[in-house]
Coordinates of C-alpha atoms and ligand atoms in Angstrom, one line a residue:
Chain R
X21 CA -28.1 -9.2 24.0
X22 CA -27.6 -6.4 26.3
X23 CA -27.9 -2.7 24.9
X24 CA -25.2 -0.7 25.2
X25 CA -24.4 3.0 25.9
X26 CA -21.7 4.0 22.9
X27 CA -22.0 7.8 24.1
X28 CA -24.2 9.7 26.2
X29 CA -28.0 8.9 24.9
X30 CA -26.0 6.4 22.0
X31 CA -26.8 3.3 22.4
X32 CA -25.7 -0.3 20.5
X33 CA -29.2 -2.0 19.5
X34 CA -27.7 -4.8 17.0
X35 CA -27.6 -8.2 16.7
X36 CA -25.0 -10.5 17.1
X37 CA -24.8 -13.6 14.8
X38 CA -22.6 -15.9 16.5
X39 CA -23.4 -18.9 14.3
X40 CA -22.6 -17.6 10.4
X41 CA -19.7 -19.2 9.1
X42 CA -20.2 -17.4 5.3
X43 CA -21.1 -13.8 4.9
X44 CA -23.7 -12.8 2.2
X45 CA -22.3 -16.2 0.3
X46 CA -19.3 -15.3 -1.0
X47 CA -16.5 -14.7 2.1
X48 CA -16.5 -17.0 5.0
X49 CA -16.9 -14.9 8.5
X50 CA -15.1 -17.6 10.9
X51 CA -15.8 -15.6 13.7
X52 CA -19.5 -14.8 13.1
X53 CA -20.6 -11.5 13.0
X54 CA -22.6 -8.4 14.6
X55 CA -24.8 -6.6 12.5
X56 CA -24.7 -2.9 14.5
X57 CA -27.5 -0.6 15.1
X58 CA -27.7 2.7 16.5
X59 CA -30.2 4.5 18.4
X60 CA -29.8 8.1 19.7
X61 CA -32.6 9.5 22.2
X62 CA -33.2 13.1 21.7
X63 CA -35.4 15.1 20.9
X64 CA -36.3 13.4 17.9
X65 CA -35.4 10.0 18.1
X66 CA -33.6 8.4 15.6
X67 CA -32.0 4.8 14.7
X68 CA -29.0 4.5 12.1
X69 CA -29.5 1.1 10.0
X70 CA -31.2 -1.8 11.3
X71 CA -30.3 -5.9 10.6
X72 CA -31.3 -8.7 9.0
X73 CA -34.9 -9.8 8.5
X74 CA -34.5 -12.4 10.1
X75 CA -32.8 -10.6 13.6
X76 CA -35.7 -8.3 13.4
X77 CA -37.4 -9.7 16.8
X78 CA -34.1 -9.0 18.3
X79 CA -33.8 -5.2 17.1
X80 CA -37.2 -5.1 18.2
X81 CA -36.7 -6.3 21.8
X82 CA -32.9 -4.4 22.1
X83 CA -34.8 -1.5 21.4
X84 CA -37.7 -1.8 24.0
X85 CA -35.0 -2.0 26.9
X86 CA -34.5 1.7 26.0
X87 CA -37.8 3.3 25.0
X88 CA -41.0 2.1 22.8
X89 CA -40.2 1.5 19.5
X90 CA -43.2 3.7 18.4
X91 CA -41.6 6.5 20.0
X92 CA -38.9 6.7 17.0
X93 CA -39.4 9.9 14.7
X94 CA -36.2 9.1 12.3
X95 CA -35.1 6.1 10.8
X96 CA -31.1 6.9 9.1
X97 CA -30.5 4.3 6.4
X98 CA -26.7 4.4 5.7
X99 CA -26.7 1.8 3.1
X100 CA -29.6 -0.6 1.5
X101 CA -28.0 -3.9 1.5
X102 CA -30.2 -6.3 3.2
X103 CA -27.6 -6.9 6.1
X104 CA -28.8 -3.5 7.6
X105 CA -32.3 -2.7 5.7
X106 CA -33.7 -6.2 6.0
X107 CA -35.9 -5.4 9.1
X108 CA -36.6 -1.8 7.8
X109 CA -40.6 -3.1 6.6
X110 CA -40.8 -4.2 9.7
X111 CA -39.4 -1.2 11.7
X112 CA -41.2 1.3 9.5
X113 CA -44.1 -0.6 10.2
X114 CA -43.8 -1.2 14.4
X115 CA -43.1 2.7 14.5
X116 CA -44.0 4.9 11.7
X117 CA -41.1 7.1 11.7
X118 CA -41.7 10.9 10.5
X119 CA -39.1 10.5 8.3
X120 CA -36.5 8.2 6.8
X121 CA -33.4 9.4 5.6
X122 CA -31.0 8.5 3.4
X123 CA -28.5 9.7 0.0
X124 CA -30.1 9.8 -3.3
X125 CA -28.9 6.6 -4.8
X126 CA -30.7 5.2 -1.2
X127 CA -33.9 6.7 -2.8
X128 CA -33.4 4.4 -5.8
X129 CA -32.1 1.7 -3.8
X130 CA -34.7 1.7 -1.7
X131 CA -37.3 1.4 -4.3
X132 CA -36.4 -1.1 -6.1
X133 CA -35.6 -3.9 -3.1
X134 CA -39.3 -2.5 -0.8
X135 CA -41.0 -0.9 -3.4
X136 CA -42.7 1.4 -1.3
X137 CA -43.1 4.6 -2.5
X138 CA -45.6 5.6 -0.1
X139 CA -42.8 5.7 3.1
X140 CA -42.1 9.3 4.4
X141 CA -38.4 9.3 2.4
X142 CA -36.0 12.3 2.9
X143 CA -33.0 12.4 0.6
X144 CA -30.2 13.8 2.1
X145 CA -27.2 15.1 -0.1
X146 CA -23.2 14.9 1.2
X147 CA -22.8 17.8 3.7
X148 CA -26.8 17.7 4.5
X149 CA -27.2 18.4 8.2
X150 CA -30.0 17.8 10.5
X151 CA -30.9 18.6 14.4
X152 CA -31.8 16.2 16.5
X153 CA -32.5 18.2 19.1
X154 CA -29.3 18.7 21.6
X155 CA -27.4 16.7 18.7
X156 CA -27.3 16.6 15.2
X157 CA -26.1 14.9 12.1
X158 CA -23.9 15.3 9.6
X159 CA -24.7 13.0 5.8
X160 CA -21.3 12.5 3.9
X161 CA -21.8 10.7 0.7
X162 CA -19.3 7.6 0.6
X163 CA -20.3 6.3 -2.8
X164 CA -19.4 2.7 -3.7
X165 CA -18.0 2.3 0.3
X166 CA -19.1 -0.2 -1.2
X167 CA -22.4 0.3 -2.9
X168 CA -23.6 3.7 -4.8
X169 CA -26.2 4.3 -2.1
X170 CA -23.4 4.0 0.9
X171 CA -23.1 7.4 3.1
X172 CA -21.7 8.1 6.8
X173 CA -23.6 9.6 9.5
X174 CA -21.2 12.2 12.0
X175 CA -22.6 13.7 15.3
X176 CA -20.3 16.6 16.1
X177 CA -21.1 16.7 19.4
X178 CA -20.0 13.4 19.9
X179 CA -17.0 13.1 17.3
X180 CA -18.9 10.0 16.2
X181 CA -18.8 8.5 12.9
X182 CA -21.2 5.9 12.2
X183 CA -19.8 4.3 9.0
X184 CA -21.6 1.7 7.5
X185 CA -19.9 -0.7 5.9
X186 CA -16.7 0.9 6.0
X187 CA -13.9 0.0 9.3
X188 CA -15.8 -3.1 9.8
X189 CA -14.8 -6.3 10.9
X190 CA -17.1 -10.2 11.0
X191 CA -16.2 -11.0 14.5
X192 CA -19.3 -12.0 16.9
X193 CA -19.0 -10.5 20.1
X194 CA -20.6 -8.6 23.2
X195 CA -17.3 -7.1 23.7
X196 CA -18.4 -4.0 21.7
X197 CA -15.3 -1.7 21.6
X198 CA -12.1 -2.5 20.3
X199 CA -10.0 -1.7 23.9
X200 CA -11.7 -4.7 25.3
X201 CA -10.3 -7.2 22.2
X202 CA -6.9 -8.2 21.0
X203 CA -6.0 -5.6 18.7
X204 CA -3.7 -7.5 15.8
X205 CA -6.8 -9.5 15.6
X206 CA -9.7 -6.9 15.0
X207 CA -6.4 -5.5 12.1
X208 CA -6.0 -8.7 10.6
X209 CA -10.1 -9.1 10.4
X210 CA -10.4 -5.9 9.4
X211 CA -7.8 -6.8 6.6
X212 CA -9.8 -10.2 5.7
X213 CA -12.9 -7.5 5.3
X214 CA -11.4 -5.1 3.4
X215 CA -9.7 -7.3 0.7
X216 CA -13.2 -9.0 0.4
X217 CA -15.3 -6.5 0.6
X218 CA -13.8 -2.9 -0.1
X219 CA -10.9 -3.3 -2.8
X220 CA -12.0 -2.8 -5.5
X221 CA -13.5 0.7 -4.5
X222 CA -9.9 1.5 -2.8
X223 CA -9.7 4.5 -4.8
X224 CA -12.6 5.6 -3.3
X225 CA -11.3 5.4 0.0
X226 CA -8.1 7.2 -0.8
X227 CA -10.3 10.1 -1.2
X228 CA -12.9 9.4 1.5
X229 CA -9.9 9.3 4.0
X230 CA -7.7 12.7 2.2
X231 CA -11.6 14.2 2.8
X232 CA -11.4 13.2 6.4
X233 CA -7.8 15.0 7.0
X234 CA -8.5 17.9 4.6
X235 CA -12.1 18.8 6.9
X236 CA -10.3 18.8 10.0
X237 CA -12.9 16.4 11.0
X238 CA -12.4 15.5 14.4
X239 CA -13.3 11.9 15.4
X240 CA -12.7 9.9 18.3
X241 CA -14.9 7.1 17.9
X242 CA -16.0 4.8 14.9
X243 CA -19.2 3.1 14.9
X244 CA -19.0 0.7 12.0
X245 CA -21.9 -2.3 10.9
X246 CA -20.1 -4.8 11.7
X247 CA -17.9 -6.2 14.4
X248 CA -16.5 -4.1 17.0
X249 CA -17.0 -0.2 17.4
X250 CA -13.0 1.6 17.5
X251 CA -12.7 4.1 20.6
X252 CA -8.8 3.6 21.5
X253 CA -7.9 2.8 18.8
X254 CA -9.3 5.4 16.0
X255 CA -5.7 6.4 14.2
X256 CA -5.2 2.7 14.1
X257 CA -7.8 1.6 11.8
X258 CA -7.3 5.1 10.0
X259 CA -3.5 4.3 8.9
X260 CA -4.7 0.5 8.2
X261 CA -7.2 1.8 5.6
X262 CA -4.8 4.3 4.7
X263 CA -2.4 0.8 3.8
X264 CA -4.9 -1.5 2.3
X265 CA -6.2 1.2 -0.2
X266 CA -2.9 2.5 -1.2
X267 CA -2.3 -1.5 -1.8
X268 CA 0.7 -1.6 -0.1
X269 CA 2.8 -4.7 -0.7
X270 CA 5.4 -6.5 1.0
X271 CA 8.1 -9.1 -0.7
X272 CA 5.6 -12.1 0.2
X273 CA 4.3 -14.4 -3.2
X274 CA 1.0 -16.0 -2.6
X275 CA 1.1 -19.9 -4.2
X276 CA -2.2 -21.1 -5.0
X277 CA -2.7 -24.3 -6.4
X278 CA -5.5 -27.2 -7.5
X279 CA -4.0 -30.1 -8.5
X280 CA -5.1 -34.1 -9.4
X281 CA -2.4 -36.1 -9.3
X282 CA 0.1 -33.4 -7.3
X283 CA 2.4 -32.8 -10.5
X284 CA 1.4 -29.4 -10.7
X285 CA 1.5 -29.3 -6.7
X286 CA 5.1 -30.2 -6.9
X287 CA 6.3 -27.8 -9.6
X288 CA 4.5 -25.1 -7.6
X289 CA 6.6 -26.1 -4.7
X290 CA 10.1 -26.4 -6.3
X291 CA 9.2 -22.5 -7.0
X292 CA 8.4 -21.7 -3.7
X293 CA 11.7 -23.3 -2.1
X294 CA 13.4 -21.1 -4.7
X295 CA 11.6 -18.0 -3.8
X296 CA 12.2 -18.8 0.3
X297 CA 15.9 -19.0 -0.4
X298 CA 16.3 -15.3 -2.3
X299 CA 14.3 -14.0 0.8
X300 CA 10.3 -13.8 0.2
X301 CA 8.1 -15.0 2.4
X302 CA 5.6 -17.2 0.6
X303 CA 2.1 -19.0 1.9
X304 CA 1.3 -22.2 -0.2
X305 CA -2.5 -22.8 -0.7
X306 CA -4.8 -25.6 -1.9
X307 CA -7.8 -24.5 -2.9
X308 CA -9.3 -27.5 -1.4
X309 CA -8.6 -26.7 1.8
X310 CA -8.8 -22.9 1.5
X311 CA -11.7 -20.6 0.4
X312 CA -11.3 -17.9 -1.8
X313 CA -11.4 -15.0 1.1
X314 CA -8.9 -16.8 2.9
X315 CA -6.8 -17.1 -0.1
X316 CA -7.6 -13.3 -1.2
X317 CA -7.0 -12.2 2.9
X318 CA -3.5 -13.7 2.8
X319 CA -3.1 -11.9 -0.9
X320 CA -4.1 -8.5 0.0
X321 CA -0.3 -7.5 1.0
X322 CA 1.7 -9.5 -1.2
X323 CA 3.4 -8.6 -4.1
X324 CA 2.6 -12.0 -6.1
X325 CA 0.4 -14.5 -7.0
X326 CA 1.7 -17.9 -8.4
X327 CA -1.0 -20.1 -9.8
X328 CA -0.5 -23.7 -10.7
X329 CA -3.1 -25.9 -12.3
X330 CA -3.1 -28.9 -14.6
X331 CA -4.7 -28.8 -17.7
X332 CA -8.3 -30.4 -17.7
X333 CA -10.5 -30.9 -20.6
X334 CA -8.4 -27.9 -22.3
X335 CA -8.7 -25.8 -19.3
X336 CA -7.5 -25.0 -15.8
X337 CA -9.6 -27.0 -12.9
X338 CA -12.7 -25.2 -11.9
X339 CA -11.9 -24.2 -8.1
X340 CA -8.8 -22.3 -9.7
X341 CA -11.5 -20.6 -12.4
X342 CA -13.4 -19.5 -9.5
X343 CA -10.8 -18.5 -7.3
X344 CA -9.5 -16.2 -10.4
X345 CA -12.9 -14.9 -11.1
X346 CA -13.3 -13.6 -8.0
X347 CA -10.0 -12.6 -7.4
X348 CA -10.0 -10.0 -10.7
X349 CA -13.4 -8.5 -9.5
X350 CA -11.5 -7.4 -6.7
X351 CA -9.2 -5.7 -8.4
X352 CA -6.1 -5.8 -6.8
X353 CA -3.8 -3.4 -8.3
X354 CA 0.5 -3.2 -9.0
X355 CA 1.1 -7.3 -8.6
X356 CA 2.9 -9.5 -10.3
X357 CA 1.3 -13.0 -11.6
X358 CA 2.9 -16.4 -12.9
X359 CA 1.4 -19.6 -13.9
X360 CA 2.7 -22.9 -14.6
X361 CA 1.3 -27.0 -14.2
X362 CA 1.3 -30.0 -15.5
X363 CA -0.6 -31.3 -18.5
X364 CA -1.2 -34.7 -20.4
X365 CA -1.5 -33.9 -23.9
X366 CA -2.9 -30.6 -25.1
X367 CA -1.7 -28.1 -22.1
X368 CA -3.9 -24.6 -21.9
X369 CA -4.3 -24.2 -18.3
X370 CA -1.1 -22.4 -17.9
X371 CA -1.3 -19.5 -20.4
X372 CA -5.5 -20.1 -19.6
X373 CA -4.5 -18.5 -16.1
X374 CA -1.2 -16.6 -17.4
X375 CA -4.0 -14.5 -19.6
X376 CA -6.5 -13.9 -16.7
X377 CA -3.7 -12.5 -14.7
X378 CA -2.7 -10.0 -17.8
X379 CA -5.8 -9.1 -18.4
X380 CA -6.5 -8.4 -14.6
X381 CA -3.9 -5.8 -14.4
X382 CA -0.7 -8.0 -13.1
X383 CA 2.5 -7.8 -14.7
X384 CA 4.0 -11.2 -16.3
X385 CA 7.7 -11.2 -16.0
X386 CA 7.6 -14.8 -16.7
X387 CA 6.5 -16.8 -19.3
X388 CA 3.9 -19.6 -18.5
X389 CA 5.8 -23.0 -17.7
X390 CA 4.0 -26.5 -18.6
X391 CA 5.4 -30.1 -18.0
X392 CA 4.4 -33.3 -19.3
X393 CA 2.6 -35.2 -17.0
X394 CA 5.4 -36.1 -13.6
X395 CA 8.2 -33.3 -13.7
X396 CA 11.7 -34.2 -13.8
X397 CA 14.6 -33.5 -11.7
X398 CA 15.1 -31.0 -14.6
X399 CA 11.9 -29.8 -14.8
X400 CA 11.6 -29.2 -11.1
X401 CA 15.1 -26.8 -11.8
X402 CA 13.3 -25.3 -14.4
X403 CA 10.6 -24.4 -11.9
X404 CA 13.2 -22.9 -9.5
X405 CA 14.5 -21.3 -12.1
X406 CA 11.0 -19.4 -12.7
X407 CA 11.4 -18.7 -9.2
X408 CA 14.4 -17.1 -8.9
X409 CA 13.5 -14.7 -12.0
X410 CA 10.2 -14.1 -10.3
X411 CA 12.3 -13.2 -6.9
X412 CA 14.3 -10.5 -8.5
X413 CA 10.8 -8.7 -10.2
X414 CA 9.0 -9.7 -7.0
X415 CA 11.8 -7.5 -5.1
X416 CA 11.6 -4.6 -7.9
X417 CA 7.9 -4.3 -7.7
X418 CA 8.4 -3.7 -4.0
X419 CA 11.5 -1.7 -3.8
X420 CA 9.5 0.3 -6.8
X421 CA 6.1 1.3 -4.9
X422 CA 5.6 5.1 -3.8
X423 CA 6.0 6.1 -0.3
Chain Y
X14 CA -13.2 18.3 -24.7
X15 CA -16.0 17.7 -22.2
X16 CA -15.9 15.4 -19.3
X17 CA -18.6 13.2 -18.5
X18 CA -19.7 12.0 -15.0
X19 CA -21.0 8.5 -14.3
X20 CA -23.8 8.7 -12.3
X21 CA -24.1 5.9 -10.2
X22 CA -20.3 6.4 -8.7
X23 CA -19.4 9.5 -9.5
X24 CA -16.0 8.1 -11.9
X25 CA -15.4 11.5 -14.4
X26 CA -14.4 10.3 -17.9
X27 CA -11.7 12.8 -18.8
X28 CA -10.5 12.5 -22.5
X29 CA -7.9 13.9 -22.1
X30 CA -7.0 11.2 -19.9
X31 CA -8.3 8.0 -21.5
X32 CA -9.0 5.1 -20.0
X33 CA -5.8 3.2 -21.4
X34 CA -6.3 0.6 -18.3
X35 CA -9.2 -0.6 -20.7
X36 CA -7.5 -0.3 -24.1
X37 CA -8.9 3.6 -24.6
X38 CA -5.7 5.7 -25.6
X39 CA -5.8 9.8 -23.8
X40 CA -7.8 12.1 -26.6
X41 CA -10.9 9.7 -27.3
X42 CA -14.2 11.6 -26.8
X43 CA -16.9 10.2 -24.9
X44 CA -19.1 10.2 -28.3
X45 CA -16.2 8.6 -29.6
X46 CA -16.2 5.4 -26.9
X47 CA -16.9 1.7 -27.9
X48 CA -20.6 1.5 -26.7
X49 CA -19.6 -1.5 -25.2
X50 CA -17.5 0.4 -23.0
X51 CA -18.9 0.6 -19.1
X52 CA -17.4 2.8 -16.2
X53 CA -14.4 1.2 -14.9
X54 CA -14.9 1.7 -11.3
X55 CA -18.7 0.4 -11.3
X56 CA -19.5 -1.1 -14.5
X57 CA -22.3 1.7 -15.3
X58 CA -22.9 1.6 -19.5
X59 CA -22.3 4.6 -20.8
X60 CA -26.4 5.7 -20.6
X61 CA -25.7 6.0 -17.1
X62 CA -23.1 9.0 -17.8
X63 CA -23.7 12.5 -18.1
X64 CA -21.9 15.6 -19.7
X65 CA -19.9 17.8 -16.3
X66 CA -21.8 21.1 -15.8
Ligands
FMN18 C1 -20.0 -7.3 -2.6 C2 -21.1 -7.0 -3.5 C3 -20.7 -6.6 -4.8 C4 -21.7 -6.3 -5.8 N1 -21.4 -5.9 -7.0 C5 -22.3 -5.5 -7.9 C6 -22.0 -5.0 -9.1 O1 -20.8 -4.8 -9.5 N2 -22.9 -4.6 -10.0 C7 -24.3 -4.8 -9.7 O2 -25.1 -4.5 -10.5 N3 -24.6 -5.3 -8.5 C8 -23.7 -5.6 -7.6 N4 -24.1 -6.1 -6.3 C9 -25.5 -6.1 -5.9 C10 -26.2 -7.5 -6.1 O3 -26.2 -7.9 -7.4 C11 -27.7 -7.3 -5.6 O4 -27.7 -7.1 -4.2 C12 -28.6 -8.4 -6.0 O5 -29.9 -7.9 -5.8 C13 -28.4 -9.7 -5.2 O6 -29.2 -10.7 -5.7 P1 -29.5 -12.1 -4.9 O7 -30.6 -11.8 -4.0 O8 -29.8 -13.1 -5.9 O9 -28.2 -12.4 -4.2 C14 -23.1 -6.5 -5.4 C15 -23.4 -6.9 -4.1 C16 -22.4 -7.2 -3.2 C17 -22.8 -7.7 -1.8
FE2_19 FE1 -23.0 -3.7 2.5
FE2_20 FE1 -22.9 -5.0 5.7
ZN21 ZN1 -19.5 4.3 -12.4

């Protein structure tokens, strides 16, 4: 890859991964990813994060365009996941940095995945500032942004925020900045990331962002660790995070089904036409054909989520298990659930789903609907029924949310 | 009644608050928490928490 100049003596050192399909193996990354790293030449001369272990030949090399990689005095460690601290050995190693910074759960973090107490660590607390020389940096903790070690790294003199995790997007390119890429597409990604990655910490970034306007901290470009780095487009991805953490939701319902024979496929269906003719948008989704992300990436602005599953050895099928499993441990927040299939003789899956949904925070209205084996021409009314009731909470819920 | 600060996310427990998400009604002391009970925003146990300065 070619390095490139961000700001003046900034440069882009990362890797691009054109070919992963599934990040850290749990959300698919259709469009690949970059994993960004940052190198400022100053007096001291420092790199922010580094990648995978397996890209460390490529730091390595993106590096050497600019300077030696011995000459480095600082090594900034935003955030010890092993997406951006894999190569660290190996960097800490090539050029025996002065110093390596990072916040005090890094310390801990750091320990416990290198187990090096012997490297030259230098714990930085939110609001810590160093000199670089004609630049200098700015630590602000961003706890659970989306791990307990996560902090941002500002240069005043450039209004640039290098933000981890945080404002990132998995889309593989060498177009670095996000003037030179569709826009609606780097939001939407940036969506698909958030809801995966970042939504269960949205309270967090509620605060992070209210911190941000209270300091009068000016920025005007935002160098996250993955994807695309945001120049034009700064008060952009601001207001998006500003939406996605305030959950903002929109009258859309989110069907999700798994099914054997399609009975509960059907029933799902009869609700959905019902809930298209009162007005709501709705997005109908096998599990077999859709992953999880892309199931949670469509959710992340709707107001509801329909599950239908028949009943299987007294339970719901196993994709739907997993796909609720991991959709509570993202805590999505002020939605309404429902759940309904078809069973052959005893019939949990239903309320088996119905009580994930209560206990994840999502409000009822309905009760859960089972039919024996193939639905009816009544049964299928009863399921529009459902869907009409859902409609008018559905459109409650939304008319309902703050401003 | 003293608040208590989780300290691998920085989530205060305020008792005077609760936690009613999780079944824990406003006025319930730290002491007085389930030990089973874990930070809601990280999942810390309650060893991981300690009193606010
Ligand atoms: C998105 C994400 C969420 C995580 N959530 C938790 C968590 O809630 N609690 C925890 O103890 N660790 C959490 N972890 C950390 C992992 O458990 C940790 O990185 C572990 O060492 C990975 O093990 P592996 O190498 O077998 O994948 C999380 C990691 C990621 C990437
Ligand atoms: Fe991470
Ligand atoms: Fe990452
Ligand atoms: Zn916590």
């Amino acid at each position: 890859m070619a390095v490139v100049e961000i700001k003046k003596n900034v440069y882009w050192v990362g890797a691009v991964d054109w070919n992963i399909k599934n990040f850290h193996g749990y959300s698919l990354a259709r469009r690949g990813t970059t994993y960004n790293a940052f190198l400022v030449l100053d007096d001291k001369v420092t790199l922010f994060d580094t990648v995978p272990e397996k890209f460390r030949l490529d730091l390595y090399h993106q590096i050497h365009k600019l300077i030696k990689p011995s000459d480095i005095d600082y090594l900034v460690v935003n955030h010890v996941e092993l997406d951006h601290s894999g190569a660290l050995p190996f960097m800490v190693e090539k050029c025996s940095p002065e110093k390596i910074f990072c916040s005090p759960m890094g310390e801990k973090s750091l320990l416990s995945h290198f187990h090096r107490p012997d490297w030259p660590v230098q714990v930085v607390k939110d609001g810590d500032s160093i000199s670089l020389g004609q630049t200098n940096v700015q630590f602000m903790e961003a706890r659970m942004l989306h791990w307990p070690d996560t902090m941002f790294s500002y240069i005043p003199e450039h209004k640039l925020l290098i933000s981890s995790d945080a404002f990132g997007q998995n889309i593989a390119t060498t177009r670095l900045f996000d003037d030179q890429n569709d826009l609606s597409l780097l939001l939407s990604e940036a969506r698909h990331y958030y809801t995966n990655i970042i939504l269960p910490f949205s309270g967090f970034v509620q605060k992070a962002l209210a911190r941000v306007r209270e300091s009068g901290l000016e920025i005007d470009m935002i160098a996250p660790d993955h994807g695309i780095v945001w120049r034009s487009h700064v008060p952009e991805i601001l207001k998006a995070y500003d939406d996605f953490s305030s959950q903002r939701i929109r009258e859309k319902a989110v069907l999700v089904f798994d099914t054997m024979w399609h009975s509960s496929e059907k029933m799902l269906k009869a609700l959905g036409d019902a809930l298209v003719e009162e007005g709501l948008e709705i997005n109908f989704m096998s599990l077999k054909k859709f992953h999880h992300s892309d199931v949670m990436g469509e959710f992340s602005d709707a107001a509801a989520l329909i599950c239908a599953s028949p009943t299987h050895n007294n339970g719901m099928l196993p994709l739907m298990a997993n796909f609720l499993t991991y959709m509570k441990g993202l805590k999505p927040k002020g939605r309404i659930g429902a759940a309904l299939g078809s069973f052959g003789w005893s019939g949990e899956a239903p309320k088996a789903m119905a009580d994930i949904l209560e206990t994840a925070g999502f409000d009822v209205p309905v009760p859960p609907l089972k039919v024996q084996n193939v639905p009816t021409h009544e049964d299928l009314a009863r399921c529009r029924e459902m869907g009409k009731t859902l409609a008018r909470s559905i459109k409650e819920k939304v008319a309902g949310q703050k401003h | 009644m003293e608040k208590w600060i989780c300290e691998i996310c920085g989530y205060v427990y305020d008792p005077a608050e609760g936690d009613p998400d999780n079944g824990i009604p406003a006025g319930t002391r730290f002491e007085d928490l389930p030990a089973e009970w874990v930070c809601p925003v990280c999942g810390a146990t309650k060893d991981d928490f300690v009193k606010e300065a």
